[in-house]
mmCIF file of C-alpha atoms in Angstrom:
data_model
loop_
_atom_site.group_PDB
_atom_site.id
_atom_site.type_symbol
_atom_site.label_atom_id
_atom_site.label_comp_id
_atom_site.label_asym_id
_atom_site.label_seq_id
_atom_site.Cartn_x
_atom_site.Cartn_y
_atom_site.Cartn_z
ATOM 1 C CA MET A 1 -16.739 -20.369 15.900
ATOM 2 C CA TRP A 2 -17.375 -21.352 12.295
ATOM 3 C CA SER A 3 -20.843 -22.902 11.928
ATOM 4 C CA GLY A 4 -20.213 -24.569 8.585
ATOM 5 C CA GLN A 5 -22.798 -22.431 6.767
ATOM 6 C CA LEU A 6 -21.460 -20.703 3.694
ATOM 7 C CA PRO A 7 -20.919 -16.982 4.356
ATOM 8 C CA LYS A 8 -23.217 -14.406 2.801
ATOM 9 C CA ILE A 9 -21.115 -12.039 0.666
ATOM 10 C CA ALA A 10 -22.361 -8.624 -0.468
ATOM 11 C CA VAL A 11 -21.240 -7.867 -4.030
ATOM 12 C CA THR A 12 -21.673 -4.224 -5.011
ATOM 13 C CA MET A 13 -22.413 -3.811 -8.728
ATOM 14 C CA GLY A 14 -20.181 -0.779 -9.260
ATOM 15 C CA ASP A 15 -20.804 1.856 -11.909
ATOM 16 C CA PRO A 16 -23.811 0.659 -13.945
ATOM 17 C CA ALA A 17 -22.293 2.113 -17.136
ATOM 18 C CA GLY A 18 -19.110 0.066 -16.725
ATOM 19 C CA ILE A 19 -18.398 -3.656 -16.802
ATOM 20 C CA GLY A 20 -19.420 -4.287 -13.186
ATOM 21 C CA PRO A 21 -22.901 -5.617 -14.073
ATOM 22 C CA GLU A 22 -21.437 -7.874 -16.776
ATOM 23 C CA ILE A 23 -18.821 -9.477 -14.567
ATOM 24 C CA ALA A 24 -21.440 -9.890 -11.822
ATOM 25 C CA VAL A 25 -23.733 -11.938 -14.044
ATOM 26 C CA LEU A 26 -20.826 -13.867 -15.586
ATOM 27 C CA ALA A 27 -19.599 -14.792 -12.102
ATOM 28 C CA HIS A 28 -23.086 -16.010 -11.171
ATOM 29 C CA ALA A 29 -23.076 -18.228 -14.246
ATOM 30 C CA ARG A 30 -20.115 -20.122 -12.767
ATOM 31 C CA PRO A 31 -21.233 -22.901 -10.380
ATOM 32 C CA GLU A 32 -18.056 -22.716 -8.286
ATOM 33 C CA LEU A 33 -19.195 -19.340 -6.969
ATOM 34 C CA PHE A 34 -21.871 -21.032 -4.902
ATOM 35 C CA SER A 35 -19.427 -23.531 -3.439
ATOM 36 C CA TRP A 36 -17.630 -20.630 -1.719
ATOM 37 C CA CYS A 37 -20.451 -18.429 -0.470
ATOM 38 C CA ARG A 38 -24.016 -17.162 -0.734
ATOM 39 C CA PRO A 39 -23.564 -14.041 -2.906
ATOM 40 C CA VAL A 40 -26.029 -11.152 -2.896
ATOM 41 C CA VAL A 41 -25.668 -8.429 -5.519
ATOM 42 C CA TYR A 42 -26.312 -4.852 -4.437
ATOM 43 C CA GLY A 43 -27.533 -3.394 -7.707
ATOM 44 C CA ASP A 44 -30.527 -3.028 -9.982
ATOM 45 C CA PRO A 45 -32.394 -5.877 -11.715
ATOM 46 C CA ALA A 46 -32.939 -3.965 -14.967
ATOM 47 C CA ILE A 47 -29.213 -3.247 -15.276
ATOM 48 C CA LEU A 48 -28.345 -6.875 -14.581
ATOM 49 C CA ARG A 49 -30.855 -8.066 -17.198
ATOM 50 C CA ARG A 50 -29.212 -5.762 -19.724
ATOM 51 C CA ALA A 51 -25.849 -7.262 -18.792
ATOM 52 C CA MET A 52 -27.246 -10.749 -19.335
ATOM 53 C CA SER A 53 -28.409 -9.770 -22.804
ATOM 54 C CA VAL A 54 -24.890 -8.836 -23.933
ATOM 55 C CA THR A 55 -23.062 -11.676 -22.163
ATOM 56 C CA GLY A 56 -25.343 -14.456 -23.342
ATOM 57 C CA THR A 57 -26.243 -15.549 -19.827
ATOM 58 C CA SER A 58 -29.672 -16.588 -18.647
ATOM 59 C CA LEU A 59 -30.274 -16.316 -14.930
ATOM 60 C CA GLU A 60 -33.262 -15.802 -12.671
ATOM 61 C CA ILE A 61 -33.190 -12.499 -10.797
ATOM 62 C CA ALA A 62 -34.930 -12.355 -7.414
ATOM 63 C CA GLU A 63 -35.102 -9.780 -4.639
ATOM 64 C CA ASP A 64 -35.556 -12.316 -1.839
ATOM 65 C CA GLY A 65 -34.757 -15.915 -0.991
ATOM 66 C CA GLU A 66 -31.463 -17.751 -1.188
ATOM 67 C CA PRO A 67 -28.924 -17.459 -4.016
ATOM 68 C CA GLY A 68 -27.900 -20.541 -5.930
ATOM 69 C CA PRO A 69 -26.808 -21.788 -9.353
ATOM 70 C CA GLY A 70 -28.824 -20.090 -12.064
ATOM 71 C CA ARG A 71 -30.129 -17.438 -9.696
ATOM 72 C CA ILE A 72 -29.039 -13.914 -8.698
ATOM 73 C CA VAL A 73 -30.395 -12.433 -5.491
ATOM 74 C CA VAL A 74 -30.464 -8.631 -5.617
ATOM 75 C CA ALA A 75 -30.521 -6.310 -2.608
ATOM 76 C CA ALA A 76 -31.037 -2.548 -2.270
ATOM 77 C CA PRO A 77 -32.131 -1.715 -5.821
ATOM 78 C CA CYS A 78 -32.318 1.987 -6.597
ATOM 79 C CA GLY A 79 -34.863 1.659 -9.402
ATOM 80 C CA LEU A 80 -32.256 2.594 -12.001
ATOM 81 C CA ARG A 81 -33.331 2.167 -15.631
ATOM 82 C CA PRO A 82 -30.913 1.236 -18.453
ATOM 83 C CA GLU A 83 -31.773 4.353 -20.448
ATOM 84 C CA GLU A 84 -30.520 6.498 -17.561
ATOM 85 C CA THR A 85 -27.021 5.072 -17.834
ATOM 86 C CA PRO A 86 -26.079 3.767 -21.304
ATOM 87 C CA PHE A 87 -23.126 1.409 -21.707
ATOM 88 C CA GLY A 88 -19.846 3.297 -21.499
ATOM 89 C CA GLN A 89 -21.570 6.608 -20.731
ATOM 90 C CA PRO A 90 -21.428 7.388 -17.010
ATOM 91 C CA SER A 91 -24.279 9.503 -15.709
ATOM 92 C CA LEU A 92 -25.358 11.211 -12.517
ATOM 93 C CA PRO A 93 -28.191 8.702 -11.887
ATOM 94 C CA GLY A 94 -25.685 5.887 -12.292
ATOM 95 C CA TYR A 95 -23.191 7.569 -9.986
ATOM 96 C CA ALA A 96 -25.852 8.074 -7.317
ATOM 97 C CA ALA A 97 -26.931 4.451 -7.610
ATOM 98 C CA MET A 98 -23.384 3.065 -7.276
ATOM 99 C CA ALA A 99 -22.845 5.108 -4.101
ATOM 100 C CA GLY A 100 -26.145 3.800 -2.758
ATOM 101 C CA TYR A 101 -25.137 0.186 -3.391
ATOM 102 C CA ILE A 102 -21.995 0.664 -1.314
ATOM 103 C CA GLN A 103 -23.819 2.365 1.545
ATOM 104 C CA SER A 104 -26.463 -0.352 1.700
ATOM 105 C CA ALA A 105 -23.935 -3.182 1.594
ATOM 106 C CA VAL A 106 -21.817 -1.765 4.419
ATOM 107 C CA ARG A 107 -24.911 -1.077 6.502
ATOM 108 C CA ASP A 108 -26.032 -4.684 6.118
ATOM 109 C CA ILE A 109 -22.604 -6.044 7.018
ATOM 110 C CA LEU A 110 -22.333 -3.886 10.118
ATOM 111 C CA SER A 111 -25.799 -5.090 11.182
ATOM 112 C CA GLY A 112 -24.845 -8.736 10.666
ATOM 113 C CA LYS A 113 -26.896 -9.392 7.520
ATOM 114 C CA ALA A 114 -23.795 -10.195 5.470
ATOM 115 C CA SER A 115 -20.245 -11.263 6.262
ATOM 116 C CA ALA A 116 -18.060 -9.355 3.793
ATOM 117 C CA VAL A 117 -18.219 -6.938 0.892
ATOM 118 C CA VAL A 118 -16.735 -7.420 -2.569
ATOM 119 C CA THR A 119 -16.748 -4.287 -4.689
ATOM 120 C CA CYS A 120 -16.987 -3.962 -8.453
ATOM 121 C CA PRO A 121 -15.313 -0.939 -10.051
ATOM 122 C CA ILE A 122 -16.363 2.668 -9.640
ATOM 123 C CA THR A 123 -14.688 5.997 -10.424
ATOM 124 C CA LYS A 124 -13.469 8.716 -8.095
ATOM 125 C CA GLU A 125 -15.130 11.285 -10.356
ATOM 126 C CA GLY A 126 -18.398 9.402 -9.981
ATOM 127 C CA LEU A 127 -18.282 9.481 -6.204
ATOM 128 C CA LYS A 128 -17.584 13.206 -6.260
ATOM 129 C CA ALA A 129 -20.453 13.836 -8.671
ATOM 130 C CA ALA A 130 -22.769 11.810 -6.426
ATOM 131 C CA GLY A 131 -21.950 14.117 -3.523
ATOM 132 C CA VAL A 132 -19.665 11.717 -1.678
ATOM 133 C CA PRO A 133 -16.941 13.892 -0.108
ATOM 134 C CA PHE A 134 -14.171 11.289 -0.220
ATOM 135 C CA PRO A 135 -11.443 10.793 -2.826
ATOM 136 C CA GLY A 136 -12.078 7.099 -3.445
ATOM 137 C CA HIS A 137 -13.745 3.808 -2.682
ATOM 138 C CA THR A 138 -11.542 2.989 0.294
ATOM 139 C CA GLU A 139 -11.920 6.354 2.002
ATOM 140 C CA PHE A 140 -15.695 6.109 1.567
ATOM 141 C CA LEU A 141 -15.695 2.655 3.176
ATOM 142 C CA VAL A 142 -13.555 3.900 6.065
ATOM 143 C CA HIS A 143 -16.102 6.660 6.673
ATOM 144 C CA LEU A 144 -19.056 4.261 6.525
ATOM 145 C CA CYS A 145 -17.310 1.970 9.020
ATOM 146 C CA GLY A 146 -16.643 4.781 11.497
ATOM 147 C CA GLY A 147 -12.937 5.225 10.788
ATOM 148 C CA ALA A 148 -9.937 2.904 10.628
ATOM 149 C CA ASP A 149 -6.221 2.776 9.828
ATOM 150 C CA VAL A 150 -6.172 0.924 6.530
ATOM 151 C CA VAL A 151 -3.559 -0.540 4.238
ATOM 152 C CA MET A 152 -3.988 -1.515 0.596
ATOM 153 C CA MET A 153 -2.848 -4.971 -0.446
ATOM 154 C CA LEU A 154 -2.994 -6.640 -3.819
ATOM 155 C CA ALA A 155 -2.903 -10.405 -3.698
ATOM 156 C CA GLY A 156 -2.782 -13.488 -5.874
ATOM 157 C CA ASP A 157 -2.088 -17.125 -5.184
ATOM 158 C CA ARG A 158 1.685 -16.699 -5.550
ATOM 159 C CA LEU A 159 2.394 -13.119 -4.481
ATOM 160 C CA ARG A 160 0.905 -10.616 -2.037
ATOM 161 C CA VAL A 161 2.030 -6.998 -1.715
ATOM 162 C CA ALA A 162 1.044 -4.428 0.932
ATOM 163 C CA LEU A 163 1.737 -0.765 0.219
ATOM 164 C CA VAL A 164 3.015 1.950 2.552
ATOM 165 C CA THR A 165 2.064 4.740 0.113
ATOM 166 C CA ILE A 166 -0.399 4.486 -2.742
ATOM 167 C CA HIS A 167 -2.008 7.025 -5.085
ATOM 168 C CA VAL A 168 0.332 9.966 -4.840
ATOM 169 C CA SER A 169 3.211 11.229 -6.964
ATOM 170 C CA LEU A 170 6.551 9.561 -6.404
ATOM 171 C CA LYS A 171 7.940 12.792 -4.963
ATOM 172 C CA GLU A 172 5.049 13.036 -2.495
ATOM 173 C CA ALA A 173 5.412 9.366 -1.587
ATOM 174 C CA LEU A 174 9.037 9.949 -0.613
ATOM 175 C CA ASP A 175 7.990 12.905 1.517
ATOM 176 C CA LEU A 176 5.276 10.845 3.223
ATOM 177 C CA LEU A 177 7.515 7.958 4.257
ATOM 178 C CA SER A 178 8.252 7.868 7.988
ATOM 179 C CA PRO A 179 9.062 5.236 10.618
ATOM 180 C CA ALA A 180 5.551 5.659 12.035
ATOM 181 C CA LEU A 181 3.822 5.099 8.686
ATOM 182 C CA ILE A 182 5.978 2.085 7.848
ATOM 183 C CA GLU A 183 5.405 0.619 11.314
ATOM 184 C CA LYS A 184 1.639 1.112 10.991
ATOM 185 C CA THR A 185 1.645 -0.660 7.636
ATOM 186 C CA ILE A 186 3.524 -3.642 9.053
ATOM 187 C CA ARG A 187 1.281 -3.870 12.118
ATOM 188 C CA VAL A 188 -1.959 -3.659 10.112
ATOM 189 C CA THR A 189 -0.616 -6.304 7.722
ATOM 190 C CA ASP A 190 0.365 -8.628 10.559
ATOM 191 C CA ALA A 191 -3.016 -8.273 12.298
ATOM 192 C CA PHE A 192 -4.880 -8.874 9.041
ATOM 193 C CA PHE A 193 -2.965 -12.053 8.207
ATOM 194 C CA ARG A 194 -3.495 -13.407 11.706
ATOM 195 C CA LYS A 195 -7.247 -12.740 11.629
ATOM 196 C CA TYR A 196 -8.218 -13.313 8.018
ATOM 197 C CA MET A 197 -5.548 -15.488 6.415
ATOM 198 C CA GLY A 198 -5.222 -18.162 9.083
ATOM 199 C CA MET A 199 -1.544 -17.368 9.734
ATOM 200 C CA PRO A 200 -0.627 -17.024 13.422
ATOM 201 C CA ALA A 201 2.878 -15.781 12.525
ATOM 202 C CA PRO A 202 2.920 -14.343 8.996
ATOM 203 C CA ARG A 203 6.341 -13.902 7.400
ATOM 204 C CA ILE A 204 6.495 -10.257 6.369
ATOM 205 C CA ALA A 205 9.292 -9.108 4.082
ATOM 206 C CA VAL A 206 9.887 -5.366 3.988
ATOM 207 C CA ALA A 207 11.273 -4.098 0.698
ATOM 208 C CA ALA A 208 13.873 -1.374 0.746
ATOM 209 C CA LEU A 209 13.393 1.909 -1.062
ATOM 210 C CA ASN A 210 16.773 2.350 -2.716
ATOM 211 C CA PRO A 211 18.780 0.129 -5.086
ATOM 212 C CA HIS A 212 20.612 -2.646 -3.227
ATOM 213 C CA ALA A 213 18.827 -1.540 -0.033
ATOM 214 C CA GLY A 214 20.970 1.593 -0.030
ATOM 215 C CA GLU A 215 24.275 -0.307 -0.192
ATOM 216 C CA GLY A 216 25.253 0.724 3.334
ATOM 217 C CA GLY A 217 24.213 4.336 2.791
ATOM 218 C CA MET A 218 25.953 4.816 -0.548
ATOM 219 C CA PHE A 219 22.648 5.089 -2.415
ATOM 220 C CA GLY A 220 20.499 6.712 0.267
ATOM 221 C CA ASP A 221 19.874 6.486 3.997
ATOM 222 C CA GLU A 222 16.124 5.781 4.078
ATOM 223 C CA GLU A 223 16.749 2.135 4.975
ATOM 224 C CA SER A 224 18.595 2.980 8.198
ATOM 225 C CA ARG A 225 16.746 6.205 8.961
ATOM 226 C CA LEU A 226 13.130 5.220 8.215
ATOM 227 C CA ILE A 227 12.698 1.482 7.693
ATOM 228 C CA ALA A 228 15.022 -0.007 10.326
ATOM 229 C CA PRO A 229 13.339 1.768 13.297
ATOM 230 C CA ALA A 230 9.921 0.526 12.158
ATOM 231 C CA LEU A 231 11.212 -3.018 11.835
ATOM 232 C CA GLU A 232 12.807 -2.916 15.270
ATOM 233 C CA ALA A 233 9.592 -1.701 16.909
ATOM 234 C CA CYS A 234 7.532 -4.418 15.219
ATOM 235 C CA ARG A 235 9.978 -7.211 15.993
ATOM 236 C CA ALA A 236 10.057 -6.138 19.632
ATOM 237 C CA ASP A 237 6.347 -7.038 19.743
ATOM 238 C CA GLY A 238 6.856 -10.465 18.206
ATOM 239 C CA ILE A 239 6.004 -9.623 14.601
ATOM 240 C CA ASP A 240 7.989 -11.672 12.085
ATOM 241 C CA ALA A 241 8.975 -8.739 9.885
ATOM 242 C CA THR A 242 12.413 -8.779 8.273
ATOM 243 C CA GLY A 243 14.411 -6.637 5.882
ATOM 244 C CA PRO A 244 14.840 -4.190 4.372
ATOM 245 C CA TYR A 245 15.518 -6.372 1.340
ATOM 246 C CA PRO A 246 16.644 -5.124 -2.074
ATOM 247 C CA PRO A 247 13.493 -4.579 -4.142
ATOM 248 C CA ASP A 248 14.960 -6.297 -7.196
ATOM 249 C CA THR A 249 15.188 -9.682 -5.423
ATOM 250 C CA VAL A 250 12.619 -9.761 -2.617
ATOM 251 C CA PHE A 251 9.614 -10.298 -4.881
ATOM 252 C CA TYR A 252 11.297 -13.253 -6.554
ATOM 253 C CA ARG A 253 11.892 -14.793 -3.130
ATOM 254 C CA ALA A 254 8.297 -14.184 -2.067
ATOM 255 C CA TYR A 255 6.990 -15.687 -5.308
ATOM 256 C CA HIS A 256 8.920 -18.850 -4.511
ATOM 257 C CA GLY A 257 7.514 -19.098 -0.997
ATOM 258 C CA ALA A 258 10.107 -17.459 1.258
ATOM 259 C CA PHE A 259 7.590 -14.898 2.578
ATOM 260 C CA ASP A 260 3.833 -14.612 2.982
ATOM 261 C CA VAL A 261 3.638 -10.940 2.016
ATOM 262 C CA VAL A 262 5.942 -8.133 0.918
ATOM 263 C CA VAL A 263 5.558 -4.590 2.240
ATOM 264 C CA ALA A 264 6.597 -2.113 -0.461
ATOM 265 C CA MET A 265 7.306 1.566 0.096
ATOM 266 C CA THR A 266 5.610 2.924 -3.036
ATOM 267 C CA HIS A 267 2.764 1.977 -5.372
ATOM 268 C CA ASP A 268 4.746 1.020 -8.460
ATOM 269 C CA HIS A 269 7.588 -0.579 -6.510
ATOM 270 C CA GLY A 270 5.102 -3.157 -5.305
ATOM 271 C CA LEU A 271 2.527 -3.417 -8.048
ATOM 272 C CA ILE A 272 4.759 -3.798 -11.088
ATOM 273 C CA PRO A 273 5.938 -7.268 -9.948
ATOM 274 C CA LEU A 274 2.487 -8.138 -8.598
ATOM 275 C CA LYS A 275 0.730 -7.357 -11.873
ATOM 276 C CA LEU A 276 3.409 -9.057 -13.916
ATOM 277 C CA VAL A 277 2.415 -12.283 -12.149
ATOM 278 C CA HIS A 278 -1.286 -11.702 -11.416
ATOM 279 C CA PHE A 279 -2.528 -9.240 -14.008
ATOM 280 C CA GLY A 280 -5.829 -11.012 -14.639
ATOM 281 C CA ASP A 281 -6.622 -12.515 -11.244
ATOM 282 C CA ALA A 282 -5.269 -10.146 -8.593
ATOM 283 C CA VAL A 283 -7.494 -9.106 -5.702
ATOM 284 C CA ASN A 284 -7.465 -5.677 -4.071
ATOM 285 C CA VAL A 285 -7.827 -6.047 -0.297
ATOM 286 C CA THR A 286 -8.411 -3.265 2.221
ATOM 287 C CA MET A 287 -6.682 -4.336 5.423
ATOM 288 C CA GLY A 288 -7.608 -2.674 8.718
ATOM 289 C CA LEU A 289 -11.341 -2.181 8.177
ATOM 290 C CA PRO A 290 -13.701 -3.626 10.796
ATOM 291 C CA VAL A 291 -15.355 -5.542 7.930
ATOM 292 C CA ALA A 292 -13.819 -7.867 5.358
ATOM 293 C CA ARG A 293 -13.506 -6.096 2.001
ATOM 294 C CA THR A 294 -12.005 -7.241 -1.270
ATOM 295 C CA SER A 295 -12.300 -5.726 -4.720
ATOM 296 C CA VAL A 296 -11.575 -6.446 -8.335
ATOM 297 C CA ASP A 297 -8.207 -5.215 -9.508
ATOM 298 C CA HIS A 298 -9.418 -3.316 -12.570
ATOM 299 C CA GLY A 299 -11.453 -0.283 -13.474
ATOM 300 C CA THR A 300 -14.852 0.379 -14.995
ATOM 301 C CA ALA A 301 -13.535 -0.314 -18.525
ATOM 302 C CA TYR A 302 -16.100 1.928 -20.194
ATOM 303 C CA ASP A 303 -14.449 1.218 -23.554
ATOM 304 C CA ILE A 304 -15.573 -2.425 -23.539
ATOM 305 C CA ALA A 305 -18.796 -2.048 -21.544
ATOM 306 C CA GLY A 306 -21.713 -3.621 -23.379
ATOM 307 C CA LYS A 307 -19.517 -5.678 -25.702
ATOM 308 C CA GLY A 308 -19.778 -8.863 -23.658
ATOM 309 C CA THR A 309 -16.004 -9.332 -23.588
ATOM 310 C CA ALA A 310 -15.307 -8.567 -19.918
ATOM 311 C CA SER A 311 -13.731 -11.303 -17.801
ATOM 312 C CA PRO A 312 -15.071 -12.228 -14.356
ATOM 313 C CA ALA A 313 -11.717 -13.710 -13.270
ATOM 314 C CA SER A 314 -10.764 -10.941 -10.849
ATOM 315 C CA LEU A 315 -14.273 -10.816 -9.363
ATOM 316 C CA LEU A 316 -14.314 -14.574 -8.835
ATOM 317 C CA ALA A 317 -10.909 -14.375 -7.153
ATOM 318 C CA ALA A 318 -12.117 -11.501 -4.952
ATOM 319 C CA VAL A 319 -15.235 -13.393 -3.859
ATOM 320 C CA ARG A 320 -13.254 -16.555 -3.167
ATOM 321 C CA MET A 321 -10.788 -14.592 -1.035
ATOM 322 C CA ALA A 322 -13.542 -12.752 0.850
ATOM 323 C CA ALA A 323 -15.250 -16.049 1.629
ATOM 324 C CA GLY A 324 -11.994 -17.551 2.855
ATOM 325 C CA MET A 325 -11.289 -14.493 4.982
ATOM 326 C CA THR A 326 -14.699 -14.790 6.602
ATOM 327 C CA VAL A 327 -14.207 -18.455 7.439
ATOM 328 C CA SER A 328 -10.724 -17.813 8.889
ATOM 329 C CA ALA A 329 -12.047 -14.976 11.064
ATOM 330 C CA CYS A 330 -14.920 -17.131 12.343
ATOM 331 C CA GLU A 331 -12.661 -20.087 13.116
ATOM 332 C CA GLN A 332 -10.515 -18.094 15.514
ATOM 333 C CA PRO A 333 -11.169 -18.852 19.198
ATOM 334 C CA LYS A 334 -12.730 -15.997 21.131
ATOM 335 C CA ALA A 335 -10.960 -14.500 24.113
ATOM 336 C CA ASP A 336 -13.160 -16.371 26.569
ATOM 337 C CA GLN A 337 -12.325 -19.674 24.858
ATOM 338 C CA LEU A 338 -8.560 -19.363 25.229
#
């Protein structure tokens, strides 16, 4: 059960050459951060001091003790020096360090030293260069956690979208769609909302693939052939999943409160409406991991790194959501208490 103590959240600094260090220090300059959690930054003090110099922030940096207003607690430093990774110029030492931050954070969460991880941006090329044999952040986290069926969701206060397929071509996405994959996405989404969002019966809207939800087969049969069987299987187990709804109206309905989350078949189907509403404050959530993980919804932004113009809005939203997820998970009664 929830003890009332603020959760400890591991914040990985991301690529040191990008804006991750800047948004980390800017977030720590905001007092509301410490009303949600006890943040610990997995990064390097020298890189954070450089970020403070360009953002005009003045914070104490410590490698032990408790975080609090005016203070950044740093864990797992790699000894990285600013000259090894100039602003906007990614380097192998920086890549290796960012991979190390992630590994250390996940290790500490799995051992109970932290409650959730919030990740600042990295690059797939950087992971590869650092010798990490996984195509991205999420796959690396799945490996570190021992494997899991995961689903990507982007979320804001007014709209949340879970994706059946993500970073593949549209043609490949259509080939990948199957009743089993759609059913898995709905089930992972339902379990996540029950555990982490405090919703015992989340209302899941499933978006169709074709215009007008196929118009009775006139514009395609994927709705009846792929989506309907997945919906039937999920509803048979008590999951409140409905649809398939025409994509051009379902997001409007969800925005106005008719649903808690929309499951979209492809990346752009779901993220165009999401980013139209939540471009600056969306949170990337990995559902299905054995640990709570959120992330900023933007990249390393090498082009503005070091200019002091980066916004911490998405990071603040990601930390706030991770803290809320942790509290919701802790408040659930255990099996022996039911």
